[in-house]
Short mmCIF file of N, CA and C in Angstrom, two decimals:
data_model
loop_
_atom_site.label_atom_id
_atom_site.label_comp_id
_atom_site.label_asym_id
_atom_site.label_seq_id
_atom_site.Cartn_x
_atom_site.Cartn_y
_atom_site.Cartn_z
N UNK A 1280 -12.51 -55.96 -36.15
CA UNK A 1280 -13.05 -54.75 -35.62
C UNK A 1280 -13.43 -53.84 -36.78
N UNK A 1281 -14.50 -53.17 -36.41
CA UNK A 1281 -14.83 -52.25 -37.78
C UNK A 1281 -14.22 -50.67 -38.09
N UNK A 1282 -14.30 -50.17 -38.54
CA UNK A 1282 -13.82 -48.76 -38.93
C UNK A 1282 -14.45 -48.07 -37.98
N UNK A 1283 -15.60 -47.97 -37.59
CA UNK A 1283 -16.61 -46.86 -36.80
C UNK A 1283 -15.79 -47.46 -35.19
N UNK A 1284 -15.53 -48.65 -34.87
CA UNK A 1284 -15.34 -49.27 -33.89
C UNK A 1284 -14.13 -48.61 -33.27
N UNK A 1285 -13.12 -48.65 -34.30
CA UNK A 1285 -11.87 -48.15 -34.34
C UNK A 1285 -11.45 -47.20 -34.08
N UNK A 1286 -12.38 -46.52 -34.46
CA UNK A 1286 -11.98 -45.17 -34.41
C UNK A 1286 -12.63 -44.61 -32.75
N UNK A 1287 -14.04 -44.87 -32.40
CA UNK A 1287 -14.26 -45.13 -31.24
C UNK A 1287 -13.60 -45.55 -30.38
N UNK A 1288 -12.59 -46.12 -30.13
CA UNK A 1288 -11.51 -47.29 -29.52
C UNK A 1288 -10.64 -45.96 -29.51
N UNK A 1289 -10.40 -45.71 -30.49
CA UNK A 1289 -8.68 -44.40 -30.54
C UNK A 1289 -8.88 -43.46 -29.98
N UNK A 1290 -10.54 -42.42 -30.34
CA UNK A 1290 -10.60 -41.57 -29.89
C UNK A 1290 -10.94 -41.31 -28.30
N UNK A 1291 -11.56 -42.74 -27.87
CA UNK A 1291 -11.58 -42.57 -26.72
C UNK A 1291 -10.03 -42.88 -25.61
N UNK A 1292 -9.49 -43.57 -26.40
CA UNK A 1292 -8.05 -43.82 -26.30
C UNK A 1292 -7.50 -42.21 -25.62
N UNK A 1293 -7.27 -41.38 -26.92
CA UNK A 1293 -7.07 -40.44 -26.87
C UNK A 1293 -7.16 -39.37 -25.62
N UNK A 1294 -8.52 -39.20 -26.00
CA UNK A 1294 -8.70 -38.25 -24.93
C UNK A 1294 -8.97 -39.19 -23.09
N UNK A 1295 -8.87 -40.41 -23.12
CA UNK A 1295 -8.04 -40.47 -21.57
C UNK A 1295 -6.93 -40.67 -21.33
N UNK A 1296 -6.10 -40.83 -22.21
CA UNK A 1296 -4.51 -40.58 -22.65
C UNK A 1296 -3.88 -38.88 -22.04
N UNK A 1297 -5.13 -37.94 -22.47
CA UNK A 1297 -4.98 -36.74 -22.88
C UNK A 1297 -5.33 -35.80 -21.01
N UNK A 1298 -6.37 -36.66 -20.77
CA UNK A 1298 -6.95 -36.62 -19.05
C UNK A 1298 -6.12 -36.64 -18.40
N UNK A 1299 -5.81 -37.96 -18.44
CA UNK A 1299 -4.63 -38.51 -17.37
C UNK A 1299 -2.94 -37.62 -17.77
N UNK A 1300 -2.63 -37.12 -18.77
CA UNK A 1300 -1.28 -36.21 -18.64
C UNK A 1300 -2.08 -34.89 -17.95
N UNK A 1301 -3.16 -34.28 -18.69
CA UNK A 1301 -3.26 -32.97 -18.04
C UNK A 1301 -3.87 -32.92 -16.55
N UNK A 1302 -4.49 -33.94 -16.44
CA UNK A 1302 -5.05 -33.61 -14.63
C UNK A 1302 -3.73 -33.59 -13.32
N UNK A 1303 -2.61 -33.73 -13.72
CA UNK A 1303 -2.23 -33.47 -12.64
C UNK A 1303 -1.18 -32.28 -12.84
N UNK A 1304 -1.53 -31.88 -14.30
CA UNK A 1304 -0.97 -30.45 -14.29
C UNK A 1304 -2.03 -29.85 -13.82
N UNK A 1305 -3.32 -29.42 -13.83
CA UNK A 1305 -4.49 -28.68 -13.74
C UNK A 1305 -3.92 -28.43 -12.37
N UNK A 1306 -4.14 -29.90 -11.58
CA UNK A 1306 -3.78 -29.74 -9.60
C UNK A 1306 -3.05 -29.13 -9.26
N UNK A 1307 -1.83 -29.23 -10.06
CA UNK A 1307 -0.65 -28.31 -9.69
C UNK A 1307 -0.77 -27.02 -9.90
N UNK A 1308 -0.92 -26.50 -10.92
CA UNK A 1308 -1.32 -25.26 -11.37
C UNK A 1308 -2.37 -24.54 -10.10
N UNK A 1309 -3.43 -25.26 -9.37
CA UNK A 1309 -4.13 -24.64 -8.76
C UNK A 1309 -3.57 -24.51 -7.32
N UNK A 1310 -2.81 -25.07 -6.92
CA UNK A 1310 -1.78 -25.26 -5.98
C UNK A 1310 -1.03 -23.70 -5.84
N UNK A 1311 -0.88 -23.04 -6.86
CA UNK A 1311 0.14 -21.65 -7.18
C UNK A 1311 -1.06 -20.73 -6.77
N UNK A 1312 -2.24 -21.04 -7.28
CA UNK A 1312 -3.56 -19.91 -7.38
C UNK A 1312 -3.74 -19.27 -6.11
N UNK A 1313 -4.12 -17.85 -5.78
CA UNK A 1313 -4.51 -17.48 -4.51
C UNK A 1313 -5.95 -17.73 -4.67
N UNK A 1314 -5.67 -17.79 -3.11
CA UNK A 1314 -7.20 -18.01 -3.37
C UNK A 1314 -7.94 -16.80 -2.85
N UNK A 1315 -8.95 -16.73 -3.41
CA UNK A 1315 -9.65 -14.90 -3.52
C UNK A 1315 -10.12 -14.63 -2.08
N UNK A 1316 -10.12 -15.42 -0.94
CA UNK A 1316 -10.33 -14.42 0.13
C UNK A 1316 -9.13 -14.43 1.14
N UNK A 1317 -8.13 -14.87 0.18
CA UNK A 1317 -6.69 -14.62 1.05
C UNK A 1317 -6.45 -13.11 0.41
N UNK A 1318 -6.86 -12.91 -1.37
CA UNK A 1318 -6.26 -11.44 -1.98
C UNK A 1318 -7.31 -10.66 -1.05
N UNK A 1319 -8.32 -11.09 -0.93
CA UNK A 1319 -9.26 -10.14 -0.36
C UNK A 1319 -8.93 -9.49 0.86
N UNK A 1320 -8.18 -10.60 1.88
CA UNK A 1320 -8.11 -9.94 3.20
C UNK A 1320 -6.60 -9.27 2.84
N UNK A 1321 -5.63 -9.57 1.90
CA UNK A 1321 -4.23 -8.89 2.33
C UNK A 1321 -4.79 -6.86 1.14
N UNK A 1322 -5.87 -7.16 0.37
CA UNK A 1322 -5.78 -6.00 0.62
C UNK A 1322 -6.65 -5.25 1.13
N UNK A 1323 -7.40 -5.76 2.08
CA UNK A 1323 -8.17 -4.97 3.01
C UNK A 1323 -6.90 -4.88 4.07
N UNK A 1324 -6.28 -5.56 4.56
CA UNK A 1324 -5.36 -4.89 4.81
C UNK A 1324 -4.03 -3.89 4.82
N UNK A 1325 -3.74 -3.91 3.78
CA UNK A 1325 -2.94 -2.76 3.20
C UNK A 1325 -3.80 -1.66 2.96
N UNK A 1326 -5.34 -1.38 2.77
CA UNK A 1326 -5.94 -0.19 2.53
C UNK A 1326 -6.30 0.13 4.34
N UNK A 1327 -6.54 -0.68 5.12
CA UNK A 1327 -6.36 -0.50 6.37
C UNK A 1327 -4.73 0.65 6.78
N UNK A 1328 -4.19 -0.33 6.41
CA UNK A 1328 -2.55 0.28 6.68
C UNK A 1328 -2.54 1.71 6.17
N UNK A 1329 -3.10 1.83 4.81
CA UNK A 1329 -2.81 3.24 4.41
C UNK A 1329 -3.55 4.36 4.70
N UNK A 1330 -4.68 3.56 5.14
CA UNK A 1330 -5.81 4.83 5.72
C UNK A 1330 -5.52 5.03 7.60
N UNK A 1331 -4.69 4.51 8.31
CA UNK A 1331 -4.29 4.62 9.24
C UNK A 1331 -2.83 5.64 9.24
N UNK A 1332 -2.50 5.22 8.76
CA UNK A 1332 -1.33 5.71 8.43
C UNK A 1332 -0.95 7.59 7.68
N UNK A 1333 -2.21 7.35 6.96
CA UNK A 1333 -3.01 8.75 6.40
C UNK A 1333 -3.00 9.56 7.31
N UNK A 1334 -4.46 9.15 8.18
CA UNK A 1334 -4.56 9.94 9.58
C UNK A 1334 -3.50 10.21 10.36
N UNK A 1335 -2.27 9.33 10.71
CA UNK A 1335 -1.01 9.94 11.81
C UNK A 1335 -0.36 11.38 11.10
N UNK A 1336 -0.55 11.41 9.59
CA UNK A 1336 0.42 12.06 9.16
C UNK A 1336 -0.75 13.44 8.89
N UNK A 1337 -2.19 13.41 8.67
CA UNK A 1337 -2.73 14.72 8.58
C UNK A 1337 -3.19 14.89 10.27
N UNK A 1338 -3.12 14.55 10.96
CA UNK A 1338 -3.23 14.51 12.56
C UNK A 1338 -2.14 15.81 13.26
N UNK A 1339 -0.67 15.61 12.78
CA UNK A 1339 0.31 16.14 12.61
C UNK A 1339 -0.29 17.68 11.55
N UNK A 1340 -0.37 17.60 10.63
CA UNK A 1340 -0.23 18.48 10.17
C UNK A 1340 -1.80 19.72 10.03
N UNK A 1341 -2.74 19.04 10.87
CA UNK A 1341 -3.81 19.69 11.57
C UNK A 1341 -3.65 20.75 12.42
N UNK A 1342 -2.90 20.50 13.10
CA UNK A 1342 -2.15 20.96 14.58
C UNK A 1342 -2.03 22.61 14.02
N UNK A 1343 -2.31 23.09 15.07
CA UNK A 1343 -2.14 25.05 14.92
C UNK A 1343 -1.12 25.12 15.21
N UNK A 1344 0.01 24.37 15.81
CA UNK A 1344 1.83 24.47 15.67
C UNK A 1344 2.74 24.53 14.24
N UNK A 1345 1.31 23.31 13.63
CA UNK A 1345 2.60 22.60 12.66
C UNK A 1345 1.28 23.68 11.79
N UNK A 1346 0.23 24.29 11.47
CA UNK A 1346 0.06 25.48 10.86
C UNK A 1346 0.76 26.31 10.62
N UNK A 1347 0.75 26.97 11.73
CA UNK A 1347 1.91 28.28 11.82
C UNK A 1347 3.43 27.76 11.32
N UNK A 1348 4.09 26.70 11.61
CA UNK A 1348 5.14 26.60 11.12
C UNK A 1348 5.43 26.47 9.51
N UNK A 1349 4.14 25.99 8.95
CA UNK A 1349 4.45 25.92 7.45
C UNK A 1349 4.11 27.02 7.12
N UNK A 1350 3.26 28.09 7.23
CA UNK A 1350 3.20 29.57 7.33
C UNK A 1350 4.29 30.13 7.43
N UNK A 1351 4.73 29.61 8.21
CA UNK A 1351 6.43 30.66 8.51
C UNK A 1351 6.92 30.20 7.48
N UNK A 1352 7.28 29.33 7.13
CA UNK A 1352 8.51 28.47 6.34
C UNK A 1352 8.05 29.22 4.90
N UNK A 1353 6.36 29.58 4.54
CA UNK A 1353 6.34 29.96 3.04
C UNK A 1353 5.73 28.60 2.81
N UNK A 1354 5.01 27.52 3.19
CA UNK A 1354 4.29 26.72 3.05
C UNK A 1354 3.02 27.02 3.24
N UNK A 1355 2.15 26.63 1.84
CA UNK A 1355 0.43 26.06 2.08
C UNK A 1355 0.02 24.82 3.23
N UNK A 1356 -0.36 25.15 3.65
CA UNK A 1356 -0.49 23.59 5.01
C UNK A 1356 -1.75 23.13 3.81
N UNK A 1357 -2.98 23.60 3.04
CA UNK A 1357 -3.76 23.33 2.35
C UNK A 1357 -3.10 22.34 1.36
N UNK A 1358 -1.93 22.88 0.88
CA UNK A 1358 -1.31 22.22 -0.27
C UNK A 1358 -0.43 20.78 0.08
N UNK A 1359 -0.05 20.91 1.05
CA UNK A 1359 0.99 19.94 1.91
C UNK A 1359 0.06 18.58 1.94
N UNK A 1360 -1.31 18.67 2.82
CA UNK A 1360 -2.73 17.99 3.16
C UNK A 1360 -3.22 17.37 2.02
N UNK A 1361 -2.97 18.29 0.73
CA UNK A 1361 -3.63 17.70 -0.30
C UNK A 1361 -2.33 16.47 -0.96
N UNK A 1362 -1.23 17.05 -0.83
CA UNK A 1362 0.15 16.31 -1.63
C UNK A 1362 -0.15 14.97 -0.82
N UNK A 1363 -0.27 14.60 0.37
CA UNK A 1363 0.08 13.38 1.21
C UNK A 1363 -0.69 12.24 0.90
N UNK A 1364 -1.84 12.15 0.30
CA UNK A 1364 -2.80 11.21 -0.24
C UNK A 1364 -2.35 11.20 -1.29
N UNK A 1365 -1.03 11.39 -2.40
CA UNK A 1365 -0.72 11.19 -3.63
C UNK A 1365 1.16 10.16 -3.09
N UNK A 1366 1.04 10.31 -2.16
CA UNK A 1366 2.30 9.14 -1.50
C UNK A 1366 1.97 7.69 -1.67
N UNK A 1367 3.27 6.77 -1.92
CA UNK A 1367 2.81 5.32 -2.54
C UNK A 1367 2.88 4.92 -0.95
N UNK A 1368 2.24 3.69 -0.88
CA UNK A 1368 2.24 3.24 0.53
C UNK A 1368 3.68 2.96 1.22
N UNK A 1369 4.55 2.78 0.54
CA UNK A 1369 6.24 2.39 1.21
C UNK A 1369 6.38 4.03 2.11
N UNK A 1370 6.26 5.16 1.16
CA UNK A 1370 6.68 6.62 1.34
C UNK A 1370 5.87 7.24 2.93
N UNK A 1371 4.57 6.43 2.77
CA UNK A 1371 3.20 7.04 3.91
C UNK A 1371 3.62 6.49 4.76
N UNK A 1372 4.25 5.02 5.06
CA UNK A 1372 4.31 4.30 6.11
C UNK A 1372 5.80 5.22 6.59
N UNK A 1373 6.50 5.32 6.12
CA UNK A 1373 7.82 6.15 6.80
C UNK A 1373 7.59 7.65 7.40
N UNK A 1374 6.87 8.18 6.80
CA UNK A 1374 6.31 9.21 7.08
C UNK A 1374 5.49 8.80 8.15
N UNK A 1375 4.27 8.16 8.30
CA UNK A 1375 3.34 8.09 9.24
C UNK A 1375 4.49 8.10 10.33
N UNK A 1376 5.60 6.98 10.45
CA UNK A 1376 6.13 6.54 11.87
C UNK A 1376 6.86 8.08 12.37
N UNK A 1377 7.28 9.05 11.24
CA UNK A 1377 7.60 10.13 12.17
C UNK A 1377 7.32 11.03 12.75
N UNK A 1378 5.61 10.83 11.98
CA UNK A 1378 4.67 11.88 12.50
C UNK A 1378 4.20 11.13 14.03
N UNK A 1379 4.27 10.16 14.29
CA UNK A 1379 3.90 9.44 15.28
C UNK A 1379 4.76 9.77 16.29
N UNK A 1380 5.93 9.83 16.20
CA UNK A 1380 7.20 10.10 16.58
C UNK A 1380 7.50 11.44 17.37
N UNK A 1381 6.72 12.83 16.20
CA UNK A 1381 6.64 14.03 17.08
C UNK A 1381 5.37 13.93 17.40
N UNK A 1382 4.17 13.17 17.23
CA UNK A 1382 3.48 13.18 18.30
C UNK A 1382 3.77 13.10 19.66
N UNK A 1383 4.48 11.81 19.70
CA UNK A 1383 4.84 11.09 21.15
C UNK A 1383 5.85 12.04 21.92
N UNK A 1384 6.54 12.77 21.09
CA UNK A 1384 7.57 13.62 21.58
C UNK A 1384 7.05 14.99 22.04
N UNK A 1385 5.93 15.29 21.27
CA UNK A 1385 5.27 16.69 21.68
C UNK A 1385 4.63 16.46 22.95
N UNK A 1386 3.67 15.44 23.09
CA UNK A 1386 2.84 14.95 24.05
C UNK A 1386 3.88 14.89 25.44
N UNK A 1387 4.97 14.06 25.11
CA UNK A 1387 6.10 14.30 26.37
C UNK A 1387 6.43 15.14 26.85
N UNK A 1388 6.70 16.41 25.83
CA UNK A 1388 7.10 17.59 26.44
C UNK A 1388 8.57 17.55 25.78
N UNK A 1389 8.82 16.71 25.00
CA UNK A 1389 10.45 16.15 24.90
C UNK A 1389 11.35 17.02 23.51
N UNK A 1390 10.19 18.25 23.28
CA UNK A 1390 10.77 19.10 21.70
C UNK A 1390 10.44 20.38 22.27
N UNK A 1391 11.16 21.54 21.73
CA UNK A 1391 11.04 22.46 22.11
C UNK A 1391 10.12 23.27 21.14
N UNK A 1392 9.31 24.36 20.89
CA UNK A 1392 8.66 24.83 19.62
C UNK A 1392 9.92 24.80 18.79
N UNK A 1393 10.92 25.37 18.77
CA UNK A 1393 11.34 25.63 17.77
C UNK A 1393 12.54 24.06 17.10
N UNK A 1394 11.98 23.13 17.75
CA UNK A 1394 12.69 21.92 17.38
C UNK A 1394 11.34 21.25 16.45
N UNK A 1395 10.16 21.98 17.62
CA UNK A 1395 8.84 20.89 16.12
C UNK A 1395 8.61 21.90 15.12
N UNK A 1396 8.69 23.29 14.94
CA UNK A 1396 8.76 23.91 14.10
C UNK A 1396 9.73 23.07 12.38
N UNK A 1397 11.17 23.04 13.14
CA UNK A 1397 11.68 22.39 12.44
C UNK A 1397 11.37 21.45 12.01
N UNK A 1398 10.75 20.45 12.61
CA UNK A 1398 10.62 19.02 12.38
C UNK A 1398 9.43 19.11 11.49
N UNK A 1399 8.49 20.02 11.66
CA UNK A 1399 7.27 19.91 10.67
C UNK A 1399 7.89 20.12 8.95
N UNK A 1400 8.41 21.35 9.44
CA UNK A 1400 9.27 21.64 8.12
C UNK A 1400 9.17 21.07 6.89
N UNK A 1401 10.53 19.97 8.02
CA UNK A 1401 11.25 18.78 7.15
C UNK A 1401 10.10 17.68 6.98
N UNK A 1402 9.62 17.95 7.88
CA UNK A 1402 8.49 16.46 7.05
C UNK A 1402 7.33 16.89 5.84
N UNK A 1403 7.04 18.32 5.84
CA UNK A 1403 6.32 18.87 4.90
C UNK A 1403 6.85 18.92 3.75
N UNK A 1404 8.50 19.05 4.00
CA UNK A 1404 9.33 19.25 2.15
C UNK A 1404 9.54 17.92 2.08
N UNK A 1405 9.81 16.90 2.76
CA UNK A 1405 9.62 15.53 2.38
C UNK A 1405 8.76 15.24 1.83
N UNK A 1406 7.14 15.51 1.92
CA UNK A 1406 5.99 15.23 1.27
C UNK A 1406 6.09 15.98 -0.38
N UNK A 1407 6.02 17.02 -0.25
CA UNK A 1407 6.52 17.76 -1.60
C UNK A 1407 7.45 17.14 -2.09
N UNK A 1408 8.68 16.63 -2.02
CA UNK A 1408 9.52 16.22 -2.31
C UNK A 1408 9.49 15.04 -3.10
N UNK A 1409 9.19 13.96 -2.38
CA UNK A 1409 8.16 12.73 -2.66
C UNK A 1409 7.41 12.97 -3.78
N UNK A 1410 6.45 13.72 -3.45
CA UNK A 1410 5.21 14.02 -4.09
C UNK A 1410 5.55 14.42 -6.20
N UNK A 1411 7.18 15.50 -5.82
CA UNK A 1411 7.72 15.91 -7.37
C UNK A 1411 8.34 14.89 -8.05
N UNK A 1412 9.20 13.98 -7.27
CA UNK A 1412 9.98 12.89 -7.87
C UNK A 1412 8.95 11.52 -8.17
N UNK A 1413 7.72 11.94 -7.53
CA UNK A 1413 6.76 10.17 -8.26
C UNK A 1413 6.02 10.78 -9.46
N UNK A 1414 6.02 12.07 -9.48
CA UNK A 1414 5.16 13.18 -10.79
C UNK A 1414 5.85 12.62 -12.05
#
């Protein structure tokens, strides 16, 4: 065999030597990969979630009840509205369910003013609250 031959012979040696170990790492490896319209839909859904979730909680704090009550309390309702779009999505989703909560309860009839008074309150210094400790 000649030198040029030889080496032809090795190098091709080589690199299907080199094929055959890495191709079934490559497979595997792609096996772990998301695939881009699974990331696509989980975060169109989580920006779904948070822009729903948005609305329950400025829905609530729209309200000429829960106005006047942060008025009373020495609250900006302007400032409150603006703090709630700076909440991480874990914080909005807990919040949304309680604004949902004195919705369903106001709508019933099942709070008295001066029980949603309160309740706005506490969910307004929760937002502030929130809002100083992620600052």
């Amino acid at each position: 065999m000649s030198c040029h031959s030889r080496k032809f012979v090795s190098t091709t040696l080589v690199f299907s030597m080199t094929f055959l170990f890495l191709t079934p790492q490559v497979v595997a490896a792609n096996d772990h990969l998301v695939k881009a319209a699974e990331l696509h839909q989980a975060l169109l859904a989580a920006s779904q979630a948070r822009m729903a979730n948005l609305a329950k909680i400025q829905r609530v704090f729209a309200t000429e009840t829960a106005r006047k009550a942060l008025r009373t309390a020495g609250m900006d309702p302007v400032k409150i509205e603006k703090a709630v779009p700076l909440l991480d999505n874990e914080e909005l989703g807990r919040l949304a369910a309680r604004a949902e909560k004195i919705q369903n309860d106001v709508a019933a009839g099942a709070l008295s003013n001066q029980e949603i008074t309160y309740i706005i309150i506490a969910l307004a210094t929760a937002v502030l609250i929130l809002v100083i400790v992620a600052a």
